[in-house]
Structures are given as structure tokens and as C-alpha cells.
């Protein structure tokens, strides 16, 4: 018994020293790095000639370790995720020569739009399993099917299709060089909002990684609003649908009537 | 110049929409049709979601029908009683149609059914028009007289019960086929976004034997009310009427129609019908090709699920 303990002792000591070596060069006080972010705007307006917009996110690292900075051990990932909703993916099959939707799968609570910028390839910053756990990155967003899932083996194909379609229509975007350090402790990220960006409250989320370890994260809301006439029309259509419908008919009556008066020959 | 469509939720080139409206308006003026059956497929070709295209198409037809019907109202070439009976069926049909529309949308089969209906109707009407007008042209070339029509001839429709007297049309006719016709057209109005004149007019002439002088005015009378009603019901159930899109289409459409009417008066009837037949057929074929050709992507995404939208 004693022998065994004596044998274990050096192992325990060794482990202890190994742990003590981790905060290398960080000083005894172990000051935590801080992360502050700010955006170029807190509101993006969808105007009648909206063709998409760029959002610039500025960030600063406080108490950053000079040595770690010098060897590029800090990584920043910034995401902009849109309003969350269910999404239904449908698949077509040929039936009697005609392509029609046959299978579908609904994923719960996924962002309608998602834009991500990082200092380098996400998979180089973090291994895939922990990205999956964080739900960080287009390939790692949690896509859990709800309701009746007919064939479990199909889930992968539907997830893959969801990501591909979102990327191809521009609602999901990634830029693995979108975050640049402008000074040792200041960075700037550029995120693209496509022309078809959904309105609502979006969330800017910045993650700070140190040697592959998530040490800080910050988020800021970003409101994407339809402005002026667009907003009035959308609100009216959804909140006063009857009045909106009656008004649409009235516009049609006036247009039709007006034209026949203007072009009347007799 | 782009313009943002708040309900379709996308930016479009305003000149393309204006051009579409003017072209369809021109054709509708030239041929005396409402144009809904051309506008809706064109909007779908231009990537406007079919849900919005159909509801907005119905709204656009209101304007073109009002514009077209005013001269009929002034001359009194319409049968209000007959129109009202048609309308009763039409309103019921439109209500059922919107219900079917929402149901198909939840199932994810709406786009397919809209395309299928267009292929069937445009294909049939287009080929009928084309063959009929080609035959007429051949006859005209050989200077043959027109075969005599016998409008007094009765068919099975005239043996149905529940007869009503329509003074203006000088008809004593059962209400059943009239209401049924209105009902069917009402369903098409809400599912396809058309006025339905291109089906109603031939049905009234050949099936119900209604005198041709009141047919167009009466059908326009019923179309105005059914499309107006459909616009309101679509707005309240599917929130899919895009007033910006509709207004651009209407304004361009009614102006285009005025020029179409002038050109139409210079062309001969058979040539006009042959042209329209070809056009209708072409749109139908284009839609049919889209149904049969392997799509670029077999998958599609819709926001929402389980009917929560």
C-alpha cells in the first residue's frame, strides 16, 4: 500500500508542475483578457433601393499578452446572426415525369441569415467538435429536426442542402479573412448583409480565442429595419390586413377609372 | 433603378416590372383580355414568389377590368342580373379557392399546383384558339362562307331545373350552370390570380348560349368584383398582396392597354386570335418545361414550419 502511494507521489507532483506551467508569461496575477466591441451602426435601414450593406465591427483586446500577440495566438471570430425561426427544407422527386416536393424536414430555431468573419479558418482555431458545441460557423450551426423525421439517415442530406442553399442565396456568408488586426490589440471585422436580409433584431457576436481556447465573448444587437414607406406598407399588410386589402382594391379602381377617363376619345 | 417590394421582400428592377406591365397591358388591350393569365407566369419567371405573384395578379386584374368595362357600362352592354348570379358563385368559389391556396401552401405543393393549372389551361386554350383561328384563316383564303351557327339550339344545360329569366340576355336559363361557372372561375381567380375571362367568355357563348353582345360586359362585371374580393381575402389570410408591385403593374398596364386597343383595331380578327393563341401556348410550354426539366437544385427552403406562417 505504502509502496503504491510512494510510486504515485512523483506523478502527482509532475502533474502539479505541468499545470503551473500553463499561464506562461501571464504573470502571477492572472489578469483575464478583456474584449470590447463596437459596431459602425446599431441600425441598418432597408430603403427602397437597398442592395445589401456592410457592417464594420471594431474590437479591442484589453490586457492582452504581448508574447501571445506576437506569435499570433489570439484569434477573433465575429458572427452576425439574423432573426431565429423554423426552416423547412423540401426535396423534389420525379413523379410521372414531373418534379414535385415529396420529402421535407423542419429544423428548429435557426437564424434566417448568418454572416461570419474570422482571423483564419475556423477549423484551424478550434477542432470541429467544440465548434459544434458552440454552434459556431456555418458548418457547425445546430440544425435539429423537429416533428416527424421519417428516415433518420436523410437528416445529413437535408442539413447539407440547407447550408448549401443558404450559402448560394447569400443569406449565409463566411469570410475567413474578414477579421484583421489593425494594431496589436485592435481589430476590425467586416460583415456583409445581403440585399435579401430579413428585418428584425440581429445579433453581433464576437468570440476571442487564445491558443485555441475560448476565453471571452461579447454580443451587441443590430436592428435591421425597413424604413419609411416600406415599413408602413409591411406593418399595414400584417396589422391592418383588411384595410390594406381594401386600399389595394381602391388603388386598382382609381387606376383603372383614371386611365379610361384620361384616354377617353369622345 | 431598383425598387424594393416590401411584401415579396426583394429588390427588383423597376423598368423590367414596368415593361412587363406595359407589354401585358398592350396585349390585353389588343386582344380584349384581362392579362392576369400572362402577368402571373411572367412574375414567376422573374423570381417573384408564386404566393405573391398570384395575389398581386388578382389585384392587377381589378384595374385592367375596370378600365376595360367602363365603355360597356356606359353603353349598357351587360346583364346585371346574370352577372350577379355569376358573382354569387364567384364569391363562394374565391373563398374556397383561398382556403385551398393556404392549404397547398402549408403542404409545400402550391408552386407545383399553380404551374400545373397554368400548363393545363394555357395549353388547352392556346391550342384551341390557334387551331380555330388557323381554320378561319384558311376558310377566308378560300372565300368560303362562315358555317351557320344556330344560337337557338338547346343542349343539356338548358334542361336543368331552377330556371331564371334573364331579360337583358333574352334567356330563360337554369341558375345551376351559371352559379357553377362562377364558382369554378372564382376558384381559379384565387389559386391562379386570373380574372378568368379567357375561360368564362367561351363558356358563356358556347355552353350557356348567352348573346355575344352582353358576354364581355357581363364577364367583366363579375371579374371586377371577384378579383377585388380575392385581393381582400388574400391580403387578410396570406398577407401576400404587394401593393408596390401591383401599382407599378397597373399603371404600366392601363397605359399599355390604350395603345394595344389601337393596334388591335388594325389587325384582323383571325390573325389576332392566332397570335394570342401562339402566345398563350408559348407561356404554357415554358411552364411545362420547368416542371419536367431536372431542376438545378432538388432542395428548397421555406421559412417557418408546421403552419406557423
Coordinates of C-alpha atoms in Angstrom, one line a residue:
Chain A
X1 CA 0.0 0.0 0.0
X2 CA 2.7 2.5 1.0
X3 CA 4.7 1.4 -2.0
X4 CA 2.0 2.2 -4.3
X5 CA 1.5 5.7 -2.8
X6 CA 5.2 6.4 -3.0
X7 CA 5.1 5.4 -6.6
X8 CA 2.2 7.8 -7.3
X9 CA 3.7 10.7 -5.5
X10 CA 6.1 11.8 -8.3
X11 CA 3.3 11.5 -10.7
X12 CA 1.1 13.9 -8.7
X13 CA 4.0 16.3 -8.3
X14 CA 4.6 16.1 -12.0
X15 CA 1.0 16.9 -12.8
X16 CA 1.1 19.8 -10.4
X17 CA 4.1 21.4 -12.1
X18 CA 2.7 20.8 -15.5
X19 CA -0.4 22.7 -14.6
X20 CA 1.7 25.5 -13.1
X21 CA 3.4 26.0 -16.4
X22 CA 0.2 26.8 -18.3
X23 CA -0.1 30.5 -17.6
X24 CA 3.2 31.1 -19.2
X25 CA 4.3 34.7 -19.2
X26 CA 1.0 35.8 -17.9
X27 CA 2.3 36.9 -14.6
X28 CA 1.2 35.7 -11.2
X29 CA -1.8 38.0 -11.1
X30 CA -3.5 36.0 -14.0
X31 CA -5.3 39.1 -15.4
X32 CA -8.0 38.0 -17.7
X33 CA -8.1 39.4 -21.2
X34 CA -10.9 41.7 -21.9
X35 CA -12.8 42.1 -25.1
X36 CA -14.8 45.2 -26.1
X37 CA -16.6 45.6 -29.4
X38 CA -18.5 48.3 -31.1
X39 CA -20.3 48.5 -34.5
X40 CA -20.3 51.2 -37.1
X41 CA -24.0 51.5 -36.7
X42 CA -26.7 50.0 -34.4
X43 CA -29.4 50.1 -37.1
X44 CA -29.4 49.2 -40.7
X45 CA -32.2 50.6 -42.8
X46 CA -33.7 48.8 -45.7
X47 CA -34.6 51.5 -48.1
X48 CA -36.4 51.2 -51.4
X49 CA -33.0 50.9 -53.3
X50 CA -31.4 48.6 -50.7
X51 CA -28.7 46.4 -52.2
X52 CA -27.2 45.0 -49.1
X53 CA -24.8 46.6 -46.7
X54 CA -21.5 46.1 -44.9
X55 CA -21.3 46.2 -41.2
X56 CA -18.0 47.0 -39.6
X57 CA -17.3 45.7 -36.1
X58 CA -14.4 47.2 -34.2
X59 CA -12.9 45.5 -31.3
X60 CA -10.2 45.9 -28.7
X61 CA -8.3 43.4 -26.6
X62 CA -7.5 44.5 -23.1
X63 CA -4.7 43.1 -21.0
X64 CA -3.5 41.1 -24.0
X65 CA -0.3 39.2 -23.5
X66 CA 2.4 40.7 -25.7
X67 CA 4.1 37.4 -26.3
X68 CA 0.9 35.6 -27.3
X69 CA 0.0 38.5 -29.5
X70 CA 3.4 38.5 -31.2
X71 CA 3.1 34.8 -32.1
X72 CA -0.5 35.1 -33.2
X73 CA -2.1 33.1 -30.5
X74 CA -5.2 35.2 -30.4
X75 CA -8.0 34.6 -32.8
X76 CA -11.2 36.5 -33.2
X77 CA -14.4 35.3 -34.7
X78 CA -17.3 37.7 -35.3
X79 CA -20.8 36.5 -36.3
X80 CA -23.9 38.3 -37.3
X81 CA -27.0 36.1 -36.9
X82 CA -30.4 37.1 -38.1
X83 CA -33.8 36.5 -36.5
X84 CA -34.4 32.9 -35.5
X85 CA -37.2 30.9 -36.9
X86 CA -38.1 27.4 -38.0
X87 CA -36.9 26.5 -41.5
X88 CA -38.4 23.8 -43.7
X89 CA -36.3 22.1 -46.3
X90 CA -38.1 20.3 -49.1
X91 CA -36.8 17.8 -51.6
X92 CA -38.2 17.2 -55.1
X93 CA -38.6 13.9 -56.7
X94 CA -39.8 13.0 -60.2
X95 CA -43.3 11.6 -60.2
X96 CA -44.9 10.7 -63.5
X97 CA -42.3 12.8 -65.2
X98 CA -43.0 15.9 -63.1
X99 CA -40.7 17.2 -60.4
X100 CA -42.6 17.7 -57.2
X101 CA -41.8 18.2 -53.5
X102 CA -42.1 14.8 -51.8
X103 CA -40.0 14.9 -48.6
X104 CA -39.5 17.7 -46.2
X105 CA -37.7 18.3 -42.9
X106 CA -38.2 21.2 -40.5
X107 CA -35.2 22.5 -38.4
X108 CA -36.0 24.3 -35.3
X109 CA -34.7 27.7 -34.3
X110 CA -32.1 28.5 -37.0
X111 CA -31.0 32.0 -37.9
X112 CA -32.6 33.2 -41.1
X113 CA -29.3 34.9 -42.0
X114 CA -25.8 34.3 -40.8
X115 CA -22.6 36.0 -41.6
X116 CA -19.3 35.0 -40.1
X117 CA -15.8 36.6 -40.3
X118 CA -12.7 35.2 -38.6
X119 CA -9.0 35.7 -38.4
X120 CA -8.3 32.4 -40.1
X121 CA -10.1 29.1 -41.0
X122 CA -12.4 28.2 -38.1
X123 CA -11.2 24.6 -38.1
X124 CA -7.7 25.8 -37.5
X125 CA -8.8 27.8 -34.5
X126 CA -10.9 25.1 -32.9
X127 CA -11.5 21.4 -33.5
X128 CA -14.8 20.6 -35.1
X129 CA -16.5 19.0 -32.0
X130 CA -16.0 22.1 -29.9
X131 CA -17.2 24.3 -32.8
X132 CA -20.3 22.1 -32.9
X133 CA -20.8 22.6 -29.2
X134 CA -20.6 26.3 -29.6
X135 CA -22.8 26.2 -32.7
X136 CA -20.1 28.5 -34.3
X137 CA -19.7 28.5 -38.0
X138 CA -22.0 27.7 -40.9
X139 CA -20.9 24.1 -40.9
X140 CA -21.4 23.8 -37.2
X141 CA -24.7 25.6 -36.6
X142 CA -27.1 23.4 -34.6
X143 CA -29.7 22.0 -37.1
X144 CA -32.0 19.8 -35.1
X145 CA -35.0 18.4 -37.0
X146 CA -38.4 18.7 -35.3
X147 CA -41.6 16.8 -35.6
X148 CA -41.8 13.6 -37.5
X149 CA -38.5 12.6 -39.0
X150 CA -39.2 9.8 -41.4
X151 CA -35.8 8.4 -42.2
X152 CA -33.0 9.3 -39.8
X153 CA -30.4 8.6 -42.4
X154 CA -31.7 11.5 -44.5
X155 CA -31.0 14.2 -41.9
X156 CA -27.4 14.6 -43.1
X157 CA -28.5 15.2 -46.7
X158 CA -31.1 17.8 -45.6
X159 CA -28.7 19.6 -43.4
X160 CA -26.1 19.7 -46.2
X161 CA -28.8 21.1 -48.6
X162 CA -29.9 23.7 -46.1
X163 CA -26.3 25.0 -45.7
X164 CA -25.7 24.9 -49.5
X165 CA -28.9 26.8 -50.3
X166 CA -28.4 29.4 -47.7
X167 CA -24.8 30.0 -48.9
X168 CA -25.9 30.2 -52.5
X169 CA -28.7 32.7 -51.9
X170 CA -26.3 34.9 -49.9
X171 CA -28.2 34.7 -46.6
X172 CA -25.3 32.8 -45.1
X173 CA -21.8 34.2 -45.8
X174 CA -18.4 33.5 -44.5
X175 CA -15.1 35.3 -44.8
X176 CA -12.1 33.5 -43.2
X177 CA -10.0 36.7 -43.6
X178 CA -12.8 39.1 -42.5
X179 CA -11.2 40.0 -39.2
X180 CA -8.0 42.0 -39.4
X181 CA -5.8 43.3 -36.6
X182 CA -5.2 46.9 -37.3
X183 CA -2.9 47.3 -34.3
X184 CA -1.6 44.6 -31.9
X185 CA -4.8 44.9 -29.8
X186 CA -7.3 46.4 -32.2
X187 CA -9.2 44.5 -34.8
X188 CA -11.8 45.3 -37.4
X189 CA -14.3 42.8 -38.8
X190 CA -16.4 43.4 -41.9
X191 CA -19.6 41.5 -42.2
X192 CA -21.8 41.5 -45.3
X193 CA -25.6 41.9 -45.2
X194 CA -27.2 40.6 -48.4
X195 CA -29.9 42.5 -50.2
X196 CA -32.4 39.9 -49.1
X197 CA -31.5 40.2 -45.4
X198 CA -34.6 39.7 -43.2
X199 CA -35.7 42.6 -41.0
X200 CA -35.7 42.2 -37.2
X201 CA -33.1 42.1 -34.4
X202 CA -29.8 40.6 -35.5
X203 CA -27.1 39.8 -33.1
X204 CA -23.4 40.6 -33.5
X205 CA -21.4 38.1 -31.5
X206 CA -17.6 38.3 -31.1
X207 CA -15.5 35.4 -29.8
X208 CA -12.0 35.7 -28.5
X209 CA -9.8 32.6 -28.6
X210 CA -6.4 32.3 -27.0
X211 CA -4.3 29.3 -28.1
X212 CA -7.5 27.6 -29.2
X213 CA -9.3 28.3 -26.0
X214 CA -12.5 30.4 -25.9
X215 CA -11.7 33.0 -23.3
X216 CA -14.2 35.8 -23.9
X217 CA -17.3 36.6 -25.9
X218 CA -19.4 39.7 -26.3
X219 CA -22.5 40.5 -28.2
X220 CA -24.4 43.5 -29.4
X221 CA -27.8 43.8 -31.0
X222 CA -28.2 45.2 -34.5
X223 CA -31.6 46.3 -35.7
X224 CA -32.4 45.8 -39.4
X225 CA -35.5 47.8 -40.1
X226 CA -37.5 48.6 -43.2
X227 CA -37.8 52.4 -43.4
X228 CA -40.3 54.9 -44.4
X229 CA -42.9 53.7 -46.9
X230 CA -41.6 50.1 -46.9
X231 CA -42.1 49.8 -43.2
X232 CA -45.5 51.4 -43.3
X233 CA -46.6 49.0 -46.0
X234 CA -45.3 45.9 -44.2
X235 CA -46.9 47.0 -41.0
X236 CA -50.2 47.8 -42.6
X237 CA -50.2 44.5 -44.5
X238 CA -49.7 42.5 -41.3
X239 CA -51.5 44.6 -38.7
X240 CA -54.4 46.0 -40.7
X241 CA -54.8 43.4 -43.4
X242 CA -58.4 44.3 -44.1
X243 CA -57.8 48.0 -44.6
X244 CA -54.7 47.1 -46.6
X245 CA -56.7 44.9 -48.9
X246 CA -59.4 47.5 -49.3
X247 CA -56.8 50.1 -50.1
X248 CA -55.2 47.9 -52.7
X249 CA -58.6 47.5 -54.4
X250 CA -59.2 51.2 -54.2
X251 CA -55.8 51.9 -55.9
X252 CA -56.8 49.5 -58.6
X253 CA -60.2 51.1 -59.1
X254 CA -58.8 54.6 -59.3
X255 CA -56.0 53.5 -61.7
X256 CA -58.4 51.7 -64.0
X257 CA -61.0 54.5 -63.9
X258 CA -58.4 57.2 -64.3
X259 CA -56.9 55.6 -67.3
X260 CA -60.3 55.3 -69.1
X261 CA -61.0 59.0 -68.4
X262 CA -57.6 60.2 -69.5
X263 CA -57.7 58.2 -72.7
X264 CA -61.3 58.8 -73.4
X265 CA -61.8 59.8 -77.0
X266 CA -65.3 61.1 -77.0
Chain B
X1 CA -33.1 51.6 -60.9
X2 CA -34.1 49.1 -58.3
X3 CA -37.2 49.2 -56.2
X4 CA -37.8 47.2 -53.0
X5 CA -41.0 45.2 -52.9
X6 CA -42.0 45.1 -49.2
X7 CA -44.2 42.1 -49.4
X8 CA -42.2 40.0 -51.9
X9 CA -39.2 41.1 -49.8
X10 CA -36.8 41.5 -52.7
X11 CA -35.4 44.3 -54.8
X12 CA -36.4 44.3 -58.5
X13 CA -35.5 46.4 -61.5
X14 CA -38.4 48.9 -61.8
X15 CA -38.0 49.0 -65.6
X16 CA -38.5 45.3 -66.0
X17 CA -41.7 45.4 -64.0
X18 CA -42.9 48.5 -65.9
X19 CA -42.0 46.7 -69.2
X20 CA -43.9 43.6 -68.1
X21 CA -46.9 45.6 -67.1
X22 CA -46.9 47.6 -70.3
X23 CA -46.4 44.6 -72.6
X24 CA -49.2 42.6 -70.9
X25 CA -51.4 45.7 -70.9
X26 CA -50.7 46.2 -74.6
X27 CA -51.6 42.6 -75.3
X28 CA -54.7 42.8 -73.1
X29 CA -55.9 45.9 -74.9
X30 CA -55.1 44.3 -78.3
X31 CA -57.0 41.1 -77.6
X32 CA -59.5 42.4 -75.1
X33 CA -58.4 40.1 -72.3
X34 CA -57.6 40.9 -68.6
X35 CA -54.0 39.8 -68.8
X36 CA -53.8 38.1 -65.4
X37 CA -53.0 34.8 -67.0
X38 CA -49.9 36.3 -68.6
X39 CA -48.9 38.6 -65.7
X40 CA -48.7 35.8 -63.0
X41 CA -46.5 33.4 -65.0
X42 CA -44.2 36.3 -66.0
X43 CA -43.8 37.4 -62.4
X44 CA -43.0 33.8 -61.5
X45 CA -40.4 33.7 -64.3
X46 CA -38.9 36.8 -62.7
X47 CA -38.5 35.0 -59.4
X48 CA -41.4 36.7 -57.6
X49 CA -42.6 34.1 -55.1
X50 CA -45.7 32.5 -56.6
X51 CA -47.7 33.3 -53.5
X52 CA -47.2 37.0 -54.1
X53 CA -47.5 36.7 -57.9
X54 CA -50.9 35.2 -57.6
X55 CA -52.4 37.6 -55.0
X56 CA -50.9 40.6 -56.7
X57 CA -52.0 39.4 -60.1
X58 CA -55.6 39.4 -58.9
X59 CA -55.2 42.9 -57.7
X60 CA -53.8 44.0 -61.1
X61 CA -56.8 42.4 -62.9
X62 CA -59.1 44.7 -60.9
X63 CA -57.5 47.7 -62.6
X64 CA -57.5 46.3 -66.1
X65 CA -61.1 45.1 -65.8
X66 CA -62.4 48.4 -64.5
X67 CA -60.6 50.2 -67.4
X68 CA -62.0 47.8 -69.9
X69 CA -65.5 47.7 -68.6
X70 CA -66.4 51.3 -68.4
X71 CA -67.4 51.6 -72.0
X72 CA -69.6 48.5 -71.6
X73 CA -71.2 50.1 -68.5
X74 CA -71.8 53.3 -70.5
X75 CA -73.4 51.5 -73.4
X76 CA -75.2 49.2 -71.1
X77 CA -73.9 46.1 -72.9
X78 CA -74.1 43.9 -69.8
X79 CA -76.7 41.8 -68.0
X80 CA -76.6 42.8 -64.3
X81 CA -78.9 40.0 -63.2
X82 CA -76.9 37.4 -65.0
X83 CA -73.7 39.0 -63.7
X84 CA -75.0 38.9 -60.1
X85 CA -75.9 35.2 -60.3
X86 CA -72.4 34.5 -61.7
X87 CA -70.9 36.7 -59.0
X88 CA -72.7 34.8 -56.2
X89 CA -71.0 31.6 -57.4
X90 CA -67.7 33.6 -58.0
X91 CA -67.5 34.9 -54.4
X92 CA -68.2 31.4 -53.0
X93 CA -65.5 29.9 -55.3
X94 CA -63.0 32.6 -54.4
X95 CA -63.5 31.8 -50.7
X96 CA -63.0 28.1 -51.3
X97 CA -60.1 28.9 -53.6
X98 CA -58.2 31.0 -51.0
X99 CA -58.7 28.2 -48.5
X100 CA -57.3 25.6 -51.0
X101 CA -54.4 28.1 -51.7
X102 CA -53.4 28.3 -48.0
X103 CA -53.7 24.6 -47.6
X104 CA -51.5 23.9 -50.6
X105 CA -49.0 26.4 -49.3
X106 CA -48.7 24.6 -46.0
X107 CA -48.2 21.3 -47.8
X108 CA -45.5 22.8 -49.9
X109 CA -47.3 22.0 -53.1
X110 CA -48.6 25.4 -54.0
X111 CA -46.0 26.3 -56.7
X112 CA -46.4 22.9 -58.4
X113 CA -50.2 23.2 -58.5
X114 CA -50.1 26.8 -59.8
X115 CA -47.7 25.7 -62.6
X116 CA -49.8 22.6 -63.4
X117 CA -53.0 24.6 -63.6
X118 CA -51.4 27.1 -65.9
X119 CA -49.9 24.4 -68.1
X120 CA -53.3 22.7 -68.4
X121 CA -55.3 25.9 -69.0
X122 CA -52.9 27.8 -71.2
X123 CA -52.1 24.7 -73.2
X124 CA -55.7 23.9 -73.8
X125 CA -56.9 27.4 -74.5
X126 CA -53.9 28.2 -76.6
X127 CA -54.2 25.2 -78.9
X128 CA -57.9 25.6 -79.3
X129 CA -57.5 29.3 -80.2
X130 CA -54.7 28.5 -82.6
X131 CA -56.5 25.7 -84.5
X132 CA -59.7 27.7 -84.6
X133 CA -58.1 30.8 -86.0
X134 CA -55.9 28.9 -88.5
X135 CA -59.1 27.2 -89.8
X136 CA -60.8 30.6 -90.1
X137 CA -57.8 32.0 -91.9
X138 CA -57.8 29.1 -94.4
X139 CA -61.5 29.5 -94.9
X140 CA -61.1 33.2 -95.5
X141 CA -58.3 32.5 -98.1
X142 CA -60.7 30.1 -100.0
X143 CA -63.5 32.6 -99.7
X144 CA -65.8 30.1 -98.1
X145 CA -68.8 31.4 -96.2
X146 CA -68.9 31.0 -92.4
X147 CA -70.8 27.9 -91.3
X148 CA -74.1 29.0 -89.9
X149 CA -74.4 29.0 -86.1
X150 CA -77.7 28.0 -84.5
X151 CA -77.8 30.0 -81.3
X152 CA -81.3 28.8 -80.6
X153 CA -80.2 25.2 -80.4
X154 CA -80.6 23.8 -76.9
X155 CA -78.1 21.5 -75.2
X156 CA -78.2 19.5 -71.9
X157 CA -77.5 22.7 -70.0
X158 CA -80.9 24.0 -70.9
X159 CA -82.7 21.1 -69.4
X160 CA -81.6 21.7 -65.8
X161 CA -84.1 22.9 -63.1
X162 CA -84.2 26.1 -61.1
X163 CA -84.8 28.3 -64.2
X164 CA -84.5 32.0 -64.1
X165 CA -85.4 34.7 -66.6
X166 CA -82.6 37.0 -67.7
X167 CA -84.4 39.8 -69.6
X168 CA -81.3 41.6 -70.9
X169 CA -79.9 38.4 -72.4
X170 CA -83.4 37.2 -73.5
X171 CA -82.7 33.9 -71.9
X172 CA -84.7 31.5 -69.7
X173 CA -81.9 29.6 -68.1
X174 CA -81.2 27.4 -65.0
X175 CA -79.2 29.1 -62.3
X176 CA -77.2 25.9 -61.7
X177 CA -74.8 26.1 -64.6
X178 CA -74.4 29.9 -64.1
X179 CA -73.5 29.6 -60.4
X180 CA -71.3 26.6 -61.1
X181 CA -69.4 28.5 -63.8
X182 CA -69.0 31.5 -61.5
X183 CA -67.8 29.1 -58.7
X184 CA -65.2 27.5 -60.9
X185 CA -63.9 30.8 -62.1
X186 CA -63.8 32.1 -58.5
X187 CA -61.5 29.2 -57.5
X188 CA -59.2 29.9 -60.5
X189 CA -59.1 33.6 -59.5
X190 CA -57.8 32.9 -56.1
X191 CA -55.5 30.0 -56.9
X192 CA -54.1 31.3 -60.2
X193 CA -54.5 35.1 -59.9
X194 CA -56.5 35.4 -63.1
X195 CA -59.8 37.1 -63.9
X196 CA -60.8 34.0 -65.8
X197 CA -62.3 35.9 -68.8
X198 CA -60.4 33.6 -71.1
X199 CA -62.4 30.7 -69.8
X200 CA -65.6 32.4 -68.9
X201 CA -66.3 34.1 -72.3
X202 CA -66.1 30.9 -74.4
X203 CA -68.1 29.1 -71.7
X204 CA -70.8 31.7 -71.7
X205 CA -71.0 31.8 -75.5
X206 CA -70.8 28.1 -76.3
X207 CA -72.2 26.4 -73.2
X208 CA -74.8 28.9 -71.9
X209 CA -75.6 30.4 -75.3
X210 CA -75.6 33.9 -73.9
X211 CA -75.8 36.5 -76.7
X212 CA -72.3 37.8 -77.6
X213 CA -73.1 41.4 -77.2
X214 CA -73.6 41.1 -73.4
X215 CA -71.0 38.4 -72.8
X216 CA -67.8 40.6 -72.4
X217 CA -69.5 43.3 -70.3
X218 CA -71.2 40.8 -68.0
X219 CA -68.0 38.8 -67.5
X220 CA -66.0 42.0 -66.8
X221 CA -68.7 43.0 -64.3
X222 CA -68.3 39.7 -62.4
X223 CA -64.5 39.7 -62.7
X224 CA -64.1 43.2 -61.1
X225 CA -66.0 42.0 -58.0
X226 CA -64.4 38.6 -57.7
X227 CA -60.9 39.9 -58.2
X228 CA -61.5 42.7 -55.7
X229 CA -62.9 40.2 -53.2
X230 CA -60.0 37.8 -53.8
X231 CA -57.5 40.7 -53.3
X232 CA -59.0 41.5 -49.9
X233 CA -59.2 37.8 -48.8
X234 CA -55.6 37.1 -49.9
X235 CA -54.5 40.2 -48.0
X236 CA -56.2 39.1 -44.9
X237 CA -55.3 35.4 -44.9
X238 CA -51.9 35.2 -46.7
X239 CA -50.6 38.8 -46.4
X240 CA -49.3 38.3 -49.9
X241 CA -50.7 41.3 -51.9
X242 CA -47.7 43.5 -52.8
X243 CA -49.2 47.0 -53.3
X244 CA -45.9 48.4 -54.7
X245 CA -45.6 45.7 -57.3
X246 CA -49.4 45.9 -58.1
X247 CA -49.3 49.7 -58.6
X248 CA -46.3 49.6 -61.0
X249 CA -48.0 46.8 -63.0
X250 CA -51.4 48.6 -63.0
X251 CA -50.1 52.0 -64.1
X252 CA -48.0 50.5 -66.9
X253 CA -50.8 48.1 -67.8
X254 CA -53.6 50.5 -68.3
X255 CA -51.4 52.8 -70.4
X256 CA -50.1 49.9 -72.5
X257 CA -53.7 48.7 -72.9
X258 CA -54.7 52.0 -74.6
X259 CA -52.1 51.5 -77.3
X260 CA -52.9 47.9 -77.6
X261 CA -56.5 48.7 -78.4
X262 CA -55.4 51.0 -81.3
X263 CA -53.1 48.3 -82.8
X264 CA -55.8 45.7 -82.3
X265 CA -58.3 47.6 -84.3
X266 CA -56.0 47.5 -87.3
X267 CA -55.4 43.7 -87.3
X268 CA -57.8 41.2 -88.5
X269 CA -59.7 39.0 -86.0
X270 CA -58.3 35.6 -87.1
X271 CA -54.7 36.9 -87.1
X272 CA -55.2 38.4 -83.7
X273 CA -56.6 35.2 -82.3
X274 CA -53.8 33.2 -83.9
X275 CA -51.2 35.5 -82.3
X276 CA -52.8 35.3 -78.9
X277 CA -53.1 31.5 -79.2
X278 CA -49.4 31.3 -80.0
X279 CA -48.5 33.5 -77.1
X280 CA -50.7 31.6 -74.6
X281 CA -49.2 28.3 -75.9
X282 CA -45.7 29.6 -75.5
X283 CA -46.2 30.6 -71.9
X284 CA -47.8 27.3 -71.2
X285 CA -44.9 25.4 -72.8
X286 CA -42.3 27.4 -70.9
X287 CA -44.0 26.5 -67.6
X288 CA -44.3 22.8 -68.7
X289 CA -40.6 22.7 -69.5
X290 CA -39.8 24.0 -66.0
X291 CA -41.9 21.2 -64.5
X292 CA -40.2 18.4 -66.5
X293 CA -36.6 19.5 -66.7
X294 CA -34.5 18.3 -63.8
X295 CA -34.2 21.3 -61.5
X296 CA -30.8 22.8 -60.8
X297 CA -31.4 22.0 -57.1
X298 CA -33.7 19.4 -55.8
X299 CA -33.9 21.1 -52.5
X300 CA -35.7 24.3 -51.4
X301 CA -36.0 26.2 -48.2
X302 CA -39.1 27.8 -46.7
X303 CA -39.0 29.9 -43.6
X304 CA -41.3 28.5 -40.9
X305 CA -42.8 25.2 -40.5
X306 CA -45.9 23.4 -39.2
X307 CA -48.2 26.1 -40.5
X308 CA -46.9 28.7 -38.1
X309 CA -46.7 31.1 -41.0

